[in-house]
Each structure stands twice: as structure tokens, then as C-alpha cells.
XYZ file of C-alpha atoms in Angstrom:
772
model
C 129.029 86.611 168.191
C 130.792 83.970 166.126
C 134.592 83.916 166.169
C 137.159 82.121 164.039
C 139.715 79.992 165.850
C 142.326 80.707 163.176
C 142.979 84.270 164.335
C 141.538 86.389 167.140
C 140.768 89.246 164.719
C 138.292 87.127 162.741
C 134.734 87.352 164.061
C 131.210 88.477 163.168
C 131.570 91.587 165.298
C 128.374 93.690 165.096
C 128.304 97.362 164.130
C 128.352 99.615 167.168
C 126.601 102.436 165.272
C 123.720 100.308 164.002
C 121.224 100.995 166.796
C 121.549 104.789 166.683
C 121.308 104.872 162.908
C 118.264 102.612 162.821
C 116.517 104.705 165.476
C 117.349 108.044 163.907
C 119.613 109.249 166.718
C 122.757 109.681 164.609
C 123.504 113.332 163.869
C 124.859 114.035 160.416
C 126.446 117.263 159.175
C 123.081 118.646 158.097
C 121.821 118.161 161.682
C 124.586 120.225 163.261
C 124.989 123.961 163.702
C 122.933 126.105 166.061
C 120.805 129.190 166.384
C 123.725 131.415 165.378
C 124.509 129.414 162.237
C 123.878 131.121 158.915
C 122.312 129.236 156.031
C 123.781 129.396 152.547
C 122.588 128.761 149.004
C 124.291 128.722 145.636
C 123.010 130.621 142.623
C 123.595 128.239 139.743
C 123.728 128.608 135.970
C 120.509 127.819 134.126
C 122.231 127.323 130.771
C 124.945 124.923 129.657
C 127.256 127.335 127.847
C 127.468 131.129 127.903
C 129.693 134.119 128.440
C 128.958 135.992 131.638
C 128.587 139.694 130.878
C 127.496 140.952 134.287
C 126.759 139.658 137.789
C 124.879 142.209 139.894
C 124.286 141.323 143.558
C 123.200 144.804 144.683
C 119.541 143.913 145.242
C 120.442 140.577 146.792
C 122.816 142.231 149.266
C 120.022 144.520 150.454
C 117.602 141.681 151.183
C 116.621 140.969 154.815
C 118.955 138.682 156.739
C 121.752 138.572 154.165
C 125.165 138.506 155.866
C 127.625 137.634 153.088
C 127.807 137.163 149.318
C 130.678 135.594 147.400
C 131.482 135.538 143.668
C 134.377 134.458 141.470
C 137.012 136.901 142.738
C 136.535 135.542 146.285
C 137.876 132.113 145.270
C 140.021 132.597 142.175
C 142.152 129.451 142.271
C 141.782 126.456 139.957
C 141.888 122.854 141.139
C 141.730 119.393 139.630
C 143.362 115.990 139.327
C 146.266 115.791 136.915
C 145.393 119.240 135.630
C 144.054 122.296 137.457
C 141.161 123.193 135.169
C 138.204 123.847 137.491
C 137.186 127.065 139.276
C 134.736 126.985 142.155
C 132.700 129.847 140.636
C 131.929 130.529 136.997
C 133.591 133.892 136.467
C 133.607 134.822 132.795
C 132.285 131.596 131.244
C 129.518 129.121 132.126
C 130.523 125.596 131.133
C 127.617 123.519 132.458
C 124.048 123.763 133.681
C 124.075 124.099 137.461
C 127.550 125.651 137.704
C 127.769 127.915 140.795
C 128.046 131.650 140.092
C 127.153 133.273 143.431
C 127.045 132.056 147.062
C 124.801 133.775 149.631
C 124.609 133.366 153.413
C 121.671 134.664 155.411
C 120.068 134.249 158.823
C 117.593 131.699 157.485
C 117.425 129.415 154.485
C 114.256 131.141 153.280
C 116.009 134.517 153.359
C 119.010 133.149 151.472
C 116.730 131.669 148.809
C 114.847 134.958 148.482
C 118.104 136.861 148.029
C 119.236 134.365 145.405
C 116.191 135.232 143.313
C 117.325 138.877 143.273
C 120.748 138.183 141.742
C 120.962 139.575 138.195
C 123.122 137.653 135.722
C 123.491 138.826 132.132
C 124.891 136.263 129.712
C 125.638 135.818 126.030
C 124.594 132.300 124.952
C 127.192 130.051 123.350
C 126.644 126.794 121.500
C 126.615 123.922 123.975
C 128.618 120.793 123.183
C 126.505 118.145 124.907
C 127.834 114.830 123.589
C 131.244 113.274 123.160
C 130.554 112.840 119.447
C 130.054 116.601 119.124
C 133.116 117.306 121.267
C 135.380 115.108 119.149
C 134.013 116.189 115.761
C 136.401 118.101 113.479
C 136.189 121.819 114.157
C 134.262 121.340 117.408
C 133.928 124.342 119.681
C 136.489 124.115 122.480
C 135.019 123.991 125.952
C 138.387 125.092 127.332
C 140.033 127.256 124.644
C 142.861 128.014 127.077
C 143.489 124.359 127.972
C 147.215 124.646 127.219
C 147.643 127.285 129.935
C 146.359 125.107 132.774
C 148.737 123.969 135.488
C 149.730 120.347 134.859
C 149.837 118.476 138.158
C 151.078 115.208 136.658
C 153.138 114.891 133.508
C 152.975 112.188 130.840
C 149.498 112.325 129.293
C 148.339 113.435 125.877
C 145.995 116.429 126.037
C 144.448 118.827 123.602
C 141.207 120.291 122.286
C 138.265 118.685 124.043
C 140.349 115.774 125.295
C 141.101 116.522 128.934
C 143.375 113.511 129.379
C 144.464 110.471 127.406
C 146.013 107.391 128.976
C 147.424 104.626 126.822
C 148.915 101.143 126.965
C 151.043 99.484 124.293
C 152.512 96.037 124.885
C 153.660 93.883 122.001
C 152.822 94.058 118.300
C 149.047 94.006 117.858
C 149.257 94.810 114.155
C 151.133 91.578 113.373
C 148.868 89.557 115.636
C 145.709 90.752 113.889
C 147.290 89.882 110.520
C 147.816 86.220 111.454
C 145.902 83.838 109.173
C 144.839 81.559 112.023
C 142.813 84.089 114.037
C 139.227 85.214 114.123
C 138.823 88.953 114.657
C 135.842 89.944 116.803
C 134.806 93.572 117.243
C 132.160 95.173 119.408
C 130.988 98.599 120.600
C 129.212 99.093 123.928
C 127.572 102.097 125.564
C 126.459 103.026 129.062
C 124.745 106.023 130.621
C 125.248 107.869 133.881
C 124.371 106.615 137.346
C 123.578 108.770 140.392
C 124.872 107.734 143.816
C 121.849 108.837 145.908
C 123.455 108.404 149.336
C 121.185 108.628 152.360
C 122.682 112.028 153.279
C 123.245 114.730 150.640
C 126.493 116.684 150.510
C 126.636 119.119 153.424
C 129.186 121.356 155.165
C 129.446 123.688 158.154
C 132.331 126.162 158.162
C 133.664 128.745 160.574
C 136.613 131.135 160.596
C 138.232 131.623 163.984
C 141.719 132.604 165.159
C 142.830 133.068 161.579
C 141.964 129.507 160.549
C 139.094 127.798 158.799
C 137.286 124.916 160.502
C 135.284 122.792 158.078
C 132.888 120.137 159.330
C 131.787 118.169 156.315
C 130.247 114.989 155.028
C 133.201 113.658 153.064
C 135.244 110.567 152.301
C 138.446 112.580 151.860
C 139.161 115.104 154.636
C 142.726 115.678 153.475
C 141.575 116.351 149.914
C 139.051 118.890 151.229
C 141.884 120.562 153.139
C 144.142 120.662 150.085
C 141.535 121.864 147.560
C 140.042 124.508 149.857
C 143.465 125.972 150.559
C 144.408 125.878 146.866
C 141.350 127.732 145.578
C 141.559 130.288 148.392
C 145.291 130.773 147.885
C 146.217 130.017 151.500
C 148.489 127.531 153.265
C 146.881 124.104 153.861
C 147.721 124.443 157.567
C 145.132 127.228 157.777
C 142.348 124.699 157.144
C 141.129 122.147 159.684
C 138.681 119.488 158.503
C 136.623 117.318 160.823
C 134.077 114.724 159.764
C 130.849 113.985 161.677
C 128.842 110.857 160.900
C 128.546 110.380 157.140
C 125.313 109.108 155.632
C 126.856 107.173 152.750
C 129.025 108.256 149.883
C 129.621 105.585 147.204
C 132.318 107.864 145.756
C 130.160 111.004 145.492
C 131.980 112.454 148.492
C 135.448 111.566 147.207
C 135.784 115.153 145.958
C 135.825 118.618 147.487
C 132.606 120.318 146.340
C 130.614 122.548 148.726
C 133.340 123.167 151.290
C 135.129 126.220 149.760
C 131.856 128.168 149.420
C 130.999 127.742 153.095
C 134.557 128.642 154.071
C 134.515 131.883 152.083
C 131.110 132.903 153.449
C 132.230 132.132 157.003
C 135.239 134.405 156.635
C 133.235 137.214 155.045
C 130.397 137.057 157.572
C 132.387 136.246 160.685
C 129.754 133.614 161.470
C 129.387 129.859 161.199
C 127.807 128.927 157.849
C 125.868 125.810 156.861
C 125.486 124.767 153.222
C 123.420 121.684 152.394
C 122.370 120.487 148.966
C 118.659 120.011 148.453
C 117.776 116.590 147.103
C 117.129 118.135 143.671
C 120.484 119.952 143.709
C 122.143 116.709 144.733
C 120.635 114.939 141.749
C 121.178 117.683 139.187
C 124.815 118.300 140.129
C 125.671 114.730 141.071
C 129.199 113.659 140.212
C 127.743 110.652 138.422
C 129.336 107.486 137.197
C 130.134 108.759 133.731
C 128.508 107.811 130.453
C 130.975 106.041 128.191
C 131.548 104.269 124.904
C 133.810 101.224 124.703
C 135.147 99.722 121.490
C 136.954 96.385 121.677
C 138.685 94.349 118.985
C 140.218 90.928 119.653
C 142.203 88.396 117.634
C 141.444 84.868 118.856
C 142.513 81.426 117.655
C 140.104 78.534 117.217
C 141.415 77.030 120.468
C 140.497 80.209 122.333
C 143.876 81.889 122.736
C 143.585 85.694 122.763
C 146.644 86.716 120.768
C 145.850 90.432 120.638
C 143.368 92.979 121.940
C 142.842 96.606 121.021
C 140.359 98.960 122.647
C 139.339 102.576 122.877
C 137.316 103.957 125.782
C 135.677 107.379 125.662
C 134.681 108.721 129.086
C 132.507 111.820 129.401
C 134.076 113.880 132.172
C 131.613 116.722 131.754
C 132.762 120.328 131.869
C 135.893 119.639 133.941
C 138.401 116.797 134.126
C 137.774 115.834 137.743
C 138.009 112.197 138.794
C 137.726 110.999 135.197
C 141.311 112.140 134.584
C 142.473 109.691 137.236
C 140.004 106.996 136.215
C 141.511 106.737 132.722
C 144.220 104.723 134.477
C 141.815 102.049 135.637
C 140.816 100.848 132.182
C 144.120 99.028 131.792
C 143.363 96.963 134.878
C 139.639 96.312 134.337
C 138.884 96.261 130.614
C 142.265 94.651 129.996
C 142.004 92.535 133.134
C 140.421 89.096 133.583
C 142.201 87.316 130.730
C 145.685 86.491 129.476
C 146.457 88.624 126.423
C 149.225 88.198 123.880
C 149.614 91.838 122.870
C 147.691 94.949 123.906
C 146.908 98.406 122.589
C 144.551 100.636 124.553
C 143.621 104.304 124.640
C 141.308 105.867 127.201
C 140.166 109.456 126.738
C 138.425 111.744 129.206
C 136.345 114.053 127.008
C 135.089 117.533 127.893
C 131.402 118.304 127.257
C 129.115 121.130 128.420
C 127.416 118.837 130.912
C 127.613 118.565 134.727
C 130.951 117.078 135.800
C 131.116 113.394 136.604
C 133.077 111.708 139.369
C 133.883 108.501 141.210
C 131.264 105.845 141.941
C 131.709 102.452 143.583
C 134.078 100.393 141.373
C 134.114 103.404 139.035
C 134.610 102.593 135.359
C 135.321 98.988 136.273
C 131.558 98.377 136.294
C 131.001 99.283 132.652
C 134.380 98.022 131.480
C 133.466 94.635 132.939
C 130.083 94.813 131.192
C 131.760 95.523 127.843
C 134.521 92.962 128.339
C 132.209 90.140 129.392
C 129.721 90.824 126.603
C 132.652 90.857 124.183
C 133.898 87.594 125.697
C 130.551 85.889 125.127
C 130.553 87.191 121.554
C 134.020 85.704 121.031
C 132.717 82.381 122.334
C 129.854 82.540 119.854
C 132.247 83.271 116.995
C 134.594 80.350 117.741
C 131.787 78.089 119.029
C 133.262 77.497 122.465
C 131.380 77.123 125.746
C 131.645 80.485 127.599
C 132.526 78.887 130.921
C 135.222 76.722 129.360
C 136.657 79.726 127.504
C 136.930 81.612 130.781
C 138.531 78.678 132.586
C 141.175 78.462 129.851
C 141.950 82.164 129.660
C 141.559 83.848 133.051
C 144.721 85.287 134.544
C 146.541 83.080 137.013
C 149.895 82.626 138.670
C 152.613 84.068 136.433
C 150.196 85.660 133.950
C 151.279 88.925 132.371
C 148.932 91.885 132.892
C 148.211 94.560 130.306
C 150.993 96.803 131.604
C 153.414 93.935 132.084
C 152.963 93.161 135.751
C 153.152 89.504 136.778
C 150.128 88.169 138.669
C 150.624 85.978 141.715
C 148.378 83.096 142.640
C 145.857 81.031 140.722
C 142.634 82.661 141.908
C 139.984 83.132 139.204
C 140.005 79.558 137.883
C 139.228 77.935 141.264
C 136.677 80.671 141.883
C 134.892 79.652 138.677
C 134.938 76.056 139.837
C 133.562 77.121 143.205
C 130.659 78.906 141.541
C 129.746 75.854 139.472
C 129.563 73.896 142.728
C 127.068 76.445 144.069
C 124.561 75.768 141.301
C 121.466 73.767 142.208
C 121.105 70.286 140.722
C 118.249 71.387 138.472
C 117.546 74.536 136.500
C 114.622 76.593 137.860
C 111.113 75.964 136.606
C 110.269 78.739 134.164
C 106.609 79.597 133.438
C 105.484 79.043 129.870
C 106.058 81.981 127.580
C 108.979 83.510 129.486
C 112.489 83.515 128.081
C 115.174 82.084 130.386
C 118.834 83.082 130.474
C 121.851 82.334 132.641
C 125.344 83.805 132.478
C 128.596 83.593 134.418
C 131.018 86.525 134.398
C 134.382 87.333 135.911
C 135.787 90.670 137.009
C 139.090 92.193 138.089
C 139.332 95.121 140.468
C 142.196 96.452 142.528
C 142.661 98.098 145.887
C 143.849 101.709 145.888
C 146.556 101.564 148.503
C 148.258 104.925 148.949
C 149.426 106.636 152.148
C 147.762 106.168 155.525
C 148.777 106.886 159.119
C 147.453 105.836 162.520
C 148.097 106.544 166.184
C 146.999 104.268 169.029
C 146.809 105.586 172.602
C 146.310 103.255 175.562
C 143.921 104.592 178.182
C 144.072 104.028 181.939
C 141.038 101.722 181.901
C 142.701 99.354 179.420
C 140.898 100.644 176.356
C 142.663 101.959 173.261
C 141.913 105.038 171.170
C 142.608 104.774 167.446
C 143.285 108.073 165.674
C 143.215 108.071 161.868
C 141.815 110.150 159.010
C 139.464 107.299 158.160
C 135.750 107.928 157.744
C 132.857 105.549 158.361
C 130.699 105.856 155.245
C 128.479 102.843 155.863
C 130.787 99.977 154.945
C 131.491 99.212 158.614
C 135.275 99.340 158.289
C 135.793 101.972 160.993
C 133.201 100.304 163.239
C 134.197 96.669 162.679
C 137.402 95.782 160.800
C 139.731 98.355 162.375
C 138.605 97.723 165.973
C 138.997 94.011 165.310
C 142.570 94.474 164.034
C 143.603 96.727 166.924
C 141.921 94.515 169.523
C 143.627 91.376 168.216
C 147.032 93.056 168.264
C 146.603 94.284 171.855
C 144.714 91.351 173.355
C 141.549 93.301 174.182
C 137.953 93.114 172.963
C 136.937 95.230 169.920
C 134.387 97.035 172.113
C 137.350 98.450 174.070
C 138.710 100.199 170.975
C 137.576 103.806 170.611
C 137.735 105.032 167.015
C 138.147 108.793 166.826
C 136.325 110.592 164.030
C 138.552 112.122 161.361
C 140.299 115.384 162.193
C 143.141 116.665 160.021
C 144.617 118.496 163.035
C 144.914 115.220 164.957
C 145.650 112.607 162.291
C 148.324 112.229 159.664
C 147.746 112.464 155.943
C 145.508 109.895 154.293
C 144.367 109.330 150.729
C 140.741 108.902 151.786
C 138.091 106.239 152.130
C 137.247 104.565 148.832
C 138.477 102.061 146.298
C 138.419 99.263 148.882
C 141.506 100.695 150.587
C 140.413 101.411 154.160
C 140.873 97.982 155.762
C 144.111 97.471 153.837
C 145.859 100.839 154.162
C 144.504 102.222 157.424
C 144.398 98.698 158.820
C 148.097 98.207 158.045
C 148.968 101.601 159.558
C 146.929 100.709 162.641
C 148.701 97.360 162.970
C 152.058 99.150 162.743
C 150.980 101.570 165.479
C 149.867 98.625 167.609
C 153.267 96.984 167.197
C 154.885 99.997 168.865
C 152.247 100.048 171.613
C 152.635 96.317 172.139
C 156.396 96.587 172.509
C 156.078 99.353 175.109
C 153.328 97.488 176.952
C 155.314 94.254 177.157
C 158.464 96.093 178.207
C 156.599 97.681 181.109
C 154.935 94.385 182.025
C 158.328 92.704 181.971
C 159.452 94.968 184.799
C 156.349 94.186 186.823
C 156.369 90.426 186.235
C 160.154 89.956 186.132
C 159.744 88.011 182.896
C 161.305 88.577 179.489
C 158.962 90.368 177.025
C 159.318 87.498 174.553
C 157.695 85.181 177.101
C 154.656 87.383 177.639
C 151.361 87.362 175.746
C 148.463 89.819 175.528
C 145.081 88.149 175.878
C 141.694 88.912 177.365
C 142.740 92.342 178.606
C 145.681 90.846 180.496
C 149.416 90.345 180.167
C 150.119 86.694 180.887
C 153.176 84.504 181.001
C 153.234 82.273 177.943
C 151.825 78.804 178.647
C 150.386 79.819 182.032
C 146.756 80.927 181.598
C 145.552 83.184 184.393
C 149.043 84.285 185.361
C 150.367 87.810 185.051
C 148.353 90.963 185.571
C 145.773 93.224 183.987
C 146.629 95.656 181.230
C 145.318 98.466 183.458
C 148.013 97.783 186.069
C 150.707 97.688 183.400
C 149.486 101.027 182.005
C 149.499 102.497 185.523
C 153.080 101.321 186.034
C 154.186 102.685 182.656
C 152.654 106.100 183.323
C 154.649 106.398 186.550
C 157.921 105.202 185.033
C 158.071 106.150 181.346
C 154.813 107.969 180.638
C 151.577 107.135 178.763
C 151.781 104.396 176.169
C 151.108 105.327 172.561
C 152.363 104.350 169.145
C 152.217 105.566 165.570
C 152.324 103.708 162.297
C 152.172 104.437 158.605
C 151.685 102.540 155.373
C 151.759 103.122 151.659
C 151.892 101.150 148.424
C 155.207 99.349 148.020
C 154.717 99.365 144.267
C 154.465 96.457 141.847
C 156.735 96.327 138.836
C 155.348 96.946 135.344
C 157.163 96.811 132.023
C 158.848 100.174 131.410
C 157.306 102.139 128.572
C 154.055 100.176 128.416
C 151.815 102.810 129.989
C 151.564 106.552 129.414
C 149.404 109.058 131.274
C 148.806 106.592 134.096
C 148.629 107.325 137.805
C 149.045 103.615 138.647
C 151.067 101.433 136.275
C 150.428 98.140 138.070
C 148.016 96.681 140.619
C 149.272 96.371 144.192
C 146.373 94.170 145.305
C 144.175 92.549 142.638
C 140.656 91.648 143.745
C 138.641 89.161 141.697
C 134.940 88.366 141.472
C 132.803 85.720 139.781
C 129.062 86.367 139.407
C 126.252 84.276 137.973
C 122.772 85.516 137.170
C 119.647 83.573 136.249
C 116.677 85.519 134.917
C 113.624 85.561 132.736
C 112.484 88.055 130.128
C 108.822 88.674 129.360
C 108.647 88.726 125.540
C 105.572 90.968 125.457
C 106.827 93.658 127.844
C 110.612 93.334 127.941
C 110.481 93.103 131.743
C 113.445 91.298 133.314
C 112.966 89.236 136.482
C 115.997 88.024 138.424
C 115.525 84.434 139.565
C 118.830 83.760 141.294
C 122.141 85.496 141.858
C 125.400 83.910 143.017
C 128.706 85.502 143.931
C 132.147 84.134 144.661
C 134.235 87.034 145.978
C 137.968 87.106 146.542
C 138.437 88.536 150.053
C 141.989 87.494 150.947
C 140.958 86.827 154.518
C 137.456 87.576 155.784
C 137.901 89.458 159.055
C 134.148 89.846 159.486
C 132.316 87.384 157.219
C 128.837 88.645 158.123
C 129.786 92.237 157.313
C 131.290 91.220 153.976
C 128.175 89.270 153.034
C 126.048 92.337 153.742
C 128.322 94.416 151.516
C 127.945 91.866 148.711
C 124.161 91.881 149.066
C 124.022 95.672 148.953
C 126.486 95.949 146.093
C 124.557 93.498 143.944
C 121.273 95.360 144.506
C 122.960 98.660 143.625
C 124.356 96.982 140.515
C 120.901 95.735 139.542
C 119.753 99.345 139.574
C 122.551 100.223 137.136
C 121.781 97.220 134.953
C 117.987 97.506 134.820
C 116.497 100.750 136.158
C 118.714 103.776 136.601
C 119.081 106.046 133.611
C 120.012 109.720 133.278
C 119.353 111.529 130.011
C 120.556 115.028 129.180
C 118.161 117.410 127.461
C 118.901 120.179 124.979
C 119.434 122.634 127.856
C 122.275 120.485 129.129
C 120.477 119.482 132.325
C 119.227 116.108 133.514
C 115.696 115.001 132.652
C 115.574 112.943 135.851
C 115.282 115.624 138.555
C 114.005 113.394 141.363
C 112.899 109.956 142.454
C 109.685 110.040 140.431
C 111.787 109.754 137.256
C 115.140 108.416 138.473
C 114.175 104.853 139.304
C 116.114 103.255 142.158
C 115.733 99.607 143.194
C 112.990 99.276 145.793
C 112.483 96.656 148.481
C 110.564 94.451 146.075
C 113.537 94.508 143.697
C 115.929 93.047 146.265
C 117.121 89.559 145.346
C 118.699 87.305 147.982
C 122.300 86.761 146.936
C 124.069 83.466 147.535
C 127.618 84.342 148.581
C 130.826 82.344 148.844
C 133.863 84.106 150.327
C 137.025 82.897 148.591
C 139.978 83.107 150.973
C 143.697 82.584 150.564
C 144.574 84.738 147.544
C 147.822 86.719 147.923
C 147.479 90.139 149.557
C 149.785 92.592 151.292
C 146.922 93.760 153.492
C 147.042 93.172 157.257
C 146.370 89.503 158.040
C 146.016 88.944 154.283
C 142.867 91.068 153.960
C 141.536 92.745 150.833
C 138.957 95.491 150.449
C 135.477 93.989 150.260
C 133.074 96.911 149.894
C 133.937 98.114 146.402
C 133.956 94.981 144.278
C 130.428 93.515 144.834
C 128.935 95.853 142.198
C 131.655 95.146 139.622
C 130.126 92.254 137.650
C 126.426 92.912 138.040
C 125.777 94.842 134.824
C 127.851 92.275 132.940
C 126.089 89.259 134.422
C 122.607 90.675 133.777
C 123.439 91.782 130.230
C 124.970 88.436 129.292
C 122.013 86.559 130.783
C 119.513 88.768 128.915
C 121.439 88.235 125.666
C 121.284 84.477 126.222
C 117.563 84.664 126.989
C 116.497 86.701 123.948
C 119.098 85.430 121.492
C 120.094 88.980 120.576
C 123.344 90.819 121.313
C 123.172 93.342 124.129
C 125.459 96.350 123.822
C 123.877 99.012 126.044
C 122.874 99.549 129.666
C 120.497 99.937 131.419
C 118.214 97.199 130.144
C 114.921 98.951 130.796
C 111.777 97.168 129.577
C 111.399 99.481 126.535
C 115.012 98.857 125.526
C 114.698 95.081 125.906
C 111.415 95.088 124.025
C 112.995 97.108 121.233
C 115.770 94.497 121.006
C 113.197 91.708 120.863
C 111.150 93.382 118.140
C 114.105 94.627 116.121
C 113.223 98.300 116.612
C 116.543 98.844 118.407
C 119.342 97.661 116.187
C 122.120 96.487 118.496
C 125.726 97.249 117.663
C 126.438 93.577 117.260
C 129.894 92.118 117.393
C 131.396 91.237 114.053
C 133.726 88.362 113.345
C 136.171 88.240 110.474
């Protein structure tokens, strides 16, 4: 196990859960329960838009093994982000294909499925609004006619009609800038489809109702959100809901919402039994809270020397039938689409648009992935218009120390420019040999992400054997943070080995409130809270040791599981003896800590409808892709991929490199393979893996990675989140490289062989950038 002499927390500490997961011994939520556990199913809508005239469960209730049935009146509350617009059951109106109408619990899954087939639902079809163009057309049917009556959970956004939420940015006078005689105006429109998360484990929950409280065991990234939403829709106090989290088989943002949990809770209360509800793989796909489809329009005014004097943009995000995460994600456009480069003046609107399609949600790096694609394609098109080398243009214009962000925040540190230089140094001396007949392209892109900070708490308890137990609401979703980074931080603070740190699984009854695991925040927020808890433990430990050793606490150090006198290795005593002394004199040693975003200043009045006006911790990435395109088939082959990632400080370099490798492969799926299309019924055409094409082992490309350290960060030990950002630039890098290879503008993802071939042959007319 390699360690870094600079700080005891830095090491290639291996994952303690790796062996069990590789050998199939890990038990996920779907594996739990017992012989007495009931099995539940959801009866879902088979149309995209209709009025519900009647729901008759009489025959279903009489079926063998049925123990409980729930419908809309059992969970009447609405929930949402920014606005409470979503019920858990369709009551009077169906707004999307797959919307739950009835929940059934029975002794066996087969019995529950049989009962579901006996539910009678009479509906009156309504015209389905399936695209954003239809939703925004004059006179369009309103998906939420009563939108004005919804509870507003956050003020400040424009809303109305089929626009669930509108966030905007206005800084400076773009109109005057575009009118300048010395600028070239470049415009472009870019489109992306949906992407499905496909975690190893589908969404699953086990619920019980005992002693007047609900206990929900669930595969989630956000136990406190599950607690809050479940209590809201059931109309009960949040304290009546306990959420615990077993091992989670991946999430990628899919499990950043409360979805199945309220149904299981209701059925558990009605039946008096423990209830298990697990999505089938087809249900998981067809109701996936996908990365949303979107359209991005960008217009820039640029001088011949490459100065961007103004930028205007409009982003349309399809949120599906309910606002969901997309309401919050409208905020992020200001920091991703309007990130990367210094801008003179800015005008931006981002709209979350209702359609009669399955709701979308959060997905690794969220809308940053397609905003970076659009921005970097637009950047290359600017370079073509003013005849400037794309790399040189980026070096001149990337944000640096003192640069003004879109919302007026001031960036600290010169990070992206040296990262670009670092990537150039990674290039081989010669370009790769390309077989005759293939088209070769290379592109370098930059990206800006940010860490969601938010509230976190932690408690650290010292045990009699010298180990420490860390209690947080954090969840291990596969990134390794709970298994590697947090034990490393705690161990370094207390002078013990990471293997002596026990990380308790999330339990809302035992841990304080936390925003959840996602957005690259876990190491930063929970890590900082854990460090604060350790500071209290450390002070108590040294005070007790001071009594034993008759030495001032300031002259004592914690190292190797011992308390030693500074400058005298081997002196002192073991931590176990100090703990034993403390327990006799003052009691067990424990400490608590908390952390939240301190807030970064933005210019007042610049942003409206935003949840975050400025970035607490920017995270930057530089990617380079080399590829070939087969002119006869449109097939794209990746030859080489390089990444320079801003990590602040790499606590576990090996773990970060594995996250980069995985993120790039997932991004290649988005760029080249994965496509979801919606049919006239409002459901997905891609129902399973035979039609939804994920990257396979043969698609994996070794990624050359350079970890860029030293950028400013308020994270513990200068860390930044490392799991979110690796996917950020991939679609952009591939698209720009393909455009360079075929000599045609690329304005849409994914770049499937038929789409690339259509670009090559002129059958697909790209929405090319225009320069004035």
C-alpha cells in the first residue's frame, strides 16, 4: 500500500468491501427480508395522458395471498423540488406512461402480479404532449392546468403554462456588445437525448410499520430526502420515519430521489407486515429518472483576437411530467454552459419544460455533460470562424485567478491554463498510425463542474480497543468514499490506521441531517464534518493522555495507535490505555462535527430562480480524444484518451484514477451508443439491454490520467470531489474529434454509426453554426 510522505491521510488504501462484492457475498436491499416479508408490485399507466374515470380493485383484493392495496387517497400529498407538483399515485389524471396508479402487496411476487392483472382502470384518453416543441407551442394543452395552485417551496423563478421553472442570468449589456462593429457573431444549436443510469442494483425498498413509526430500508443516495418526502406525502411528522441504508449497488444519481419508498411504507402500515418492493429491470428502464433530453442554443460575439465580449444562450430541459430534479438543475447551466471561459457580458435562460413523458432526474455531472458538449462544439466553431487554433483560443480565454464568472463570482487560482499545458505534455511525440481509408480526428476540451457542498454532520466514537466508529448519513454507492477517503481522513486525524475506522451505515435515527451522496460532495462535506468531529475527539484524548503522561497536551502527538511525547518516538502509551483512563475519569470519548457551504459572493441581481448563485468549489477538467471514423459505416473507434483532472489534493490516487477510467467509459456510452427514443404512446422504445446499448468490455479504452493538485479548495486537506467530474467532457471531446475527422459540424449526441454516416453523406443536415 503506497503512502504519501506529505500527509498521513494520503495513500492508495484499498477498498474493504471489494472482496465481498467481487465474490457475490454483499447483500443488497433486494436480498433482504424474510419468509414473512410481503412482495409488492405497482400497477402503472399504459397511456401517456388520460383522465381516470374509475379504479376498481374489488377483484384484485379477492385474489389469493393479497394482504393490502393502496391507491391515491392513501398518499394524497404532493412533493417536489422548488414546487410541490408530483403525487405518488395518479388519482384523477395520468400524466405519463408508467405512472403508478395502484400498489398491491401479497404473500408472493407471483400472487401480487396476478392481482395486478385484475385491477380495472377506466380512462378517457387525452392528447399527449410528447415533445418540448409541442409543449411550448402557442395554445398547447397544459399538462398541469392547475400549476398556479401548487405550493412553491422556493421563491424567485418564472413559472407558467408548460414551463415548470425558469432560471436566468443577466450580467452586463449583451445587446450593445453584439452591436459592436468589431465582433463576429457565431450561433449554434445543439441537441441531446436521454441517458439511463443502469446501476448494478435496481431501485428497491423494504418497509415496516412498528410502534407507530415507519422503518424504511432502501437503496438510496439520500436517506434524509427519503425521510422528508415520505412524511410529506403521507402527511405525518418526519420523526415518524426512520431510514436505514444497506449496501447500495450503484446509483449515478438515479437514487438521488425518493421513488418507491412511500408505496412500501403505505402497504406496510395497511398490512401490518414487512413489505418488499423491487423494480424489475424493465420497470427500472422504463421509469428511469434519465439524464434529460435537451436543446441548447448559444450565440457569442467574439473579436478577431479571440475575446468573447458577449454570450447569450437558451437551454430547454425536458423534465417530463413533473418538475423533479430538473427544477434544481436549471441552476447549474450558469456554472457549466457559462463556465470555462471569461465572458464580457452574459444573458442566459434555462427552462424546465413539462411533457407527457416519464420524469427525468439527476445523472452523474447532470446537465454539465451536455452543456459542456454544446459549449465546446460552439467554441471550436468560433475558432473556425475567426481562424484561430482551438488550443490557443482556450489558453487565452479560460477562467483564471480573478476572472469573473457568469453570476459575478470571482474565481481564485490559475488552474485551467496550466492543466491545458499539462495535457499537451502528455501527448506522444508522434501522431498514431492511421490505416488507409479511415478519417482521423483529435480534439481537446475543457470543462467546469462544481461540488455541491450543503449540510453534513458526523460523530466519532472511540472504542476500547483503540478503533473509532464514524457515524454519518453518508452512503457508499461505489465511489469508495465511505470505504476509503473518510477512513483515511479520520485515521490521519487520530493517529490510527484506516482499517481501525468502522464506518456505520446510514441511519437517520443515529446520524444528523445530510444533503445526500452526489455531486462530488461526500469527501468534501462529510469529510469536513468528520474532521471537525475528530478535532473534538483528539482534544479529549490528548487531555486524558496528559493526565497519564504528566505532559502538556500541546507536546503530545497521536501516531501509530499511540500517544507519544513530541520528538521522542516510542515514548508515551497506547491509545487503548488512554481510552481506559478516560472512561474511568470522564467517560467514553466521542465528538461531533458539522459542515455546510460558507457561501461565495455573487453580484446581486445577476441570477433569478437559482438555488446556488455562485460556486463554492469549482472543479475543472481537460480531456483529449483521438479517434478514427470509418467513412463507409460511420463507426467511430477511440484510439487514445487523456485526462487532466483537478483534484485539489488526491487522498487516494489509485481510487481517483479508477473513477476517471469508469467515468470516461460511461461518457463514451453517452457519446456513441446510448440512445432513448419515445414512441407515440409516450413510452421508451428501448425496453432492455437488447436495444439500449451500453459500453461492453471491448469498448473500454485505457485512459491516461494526470491528477492536477494544488487548486484552491475549502475541502478537508484541500480535497475536491473526484467521482462526478470524469464524465463531464467526454461527449464534448468525442464530438469535437469526430467533427475534425469528418470535416462536418456535429450538433447532436449520441454519434451512432447511422448518425455519423448520415452526416458524412449529407442525409442528416447538421444545425451548423453561423457566423455574421
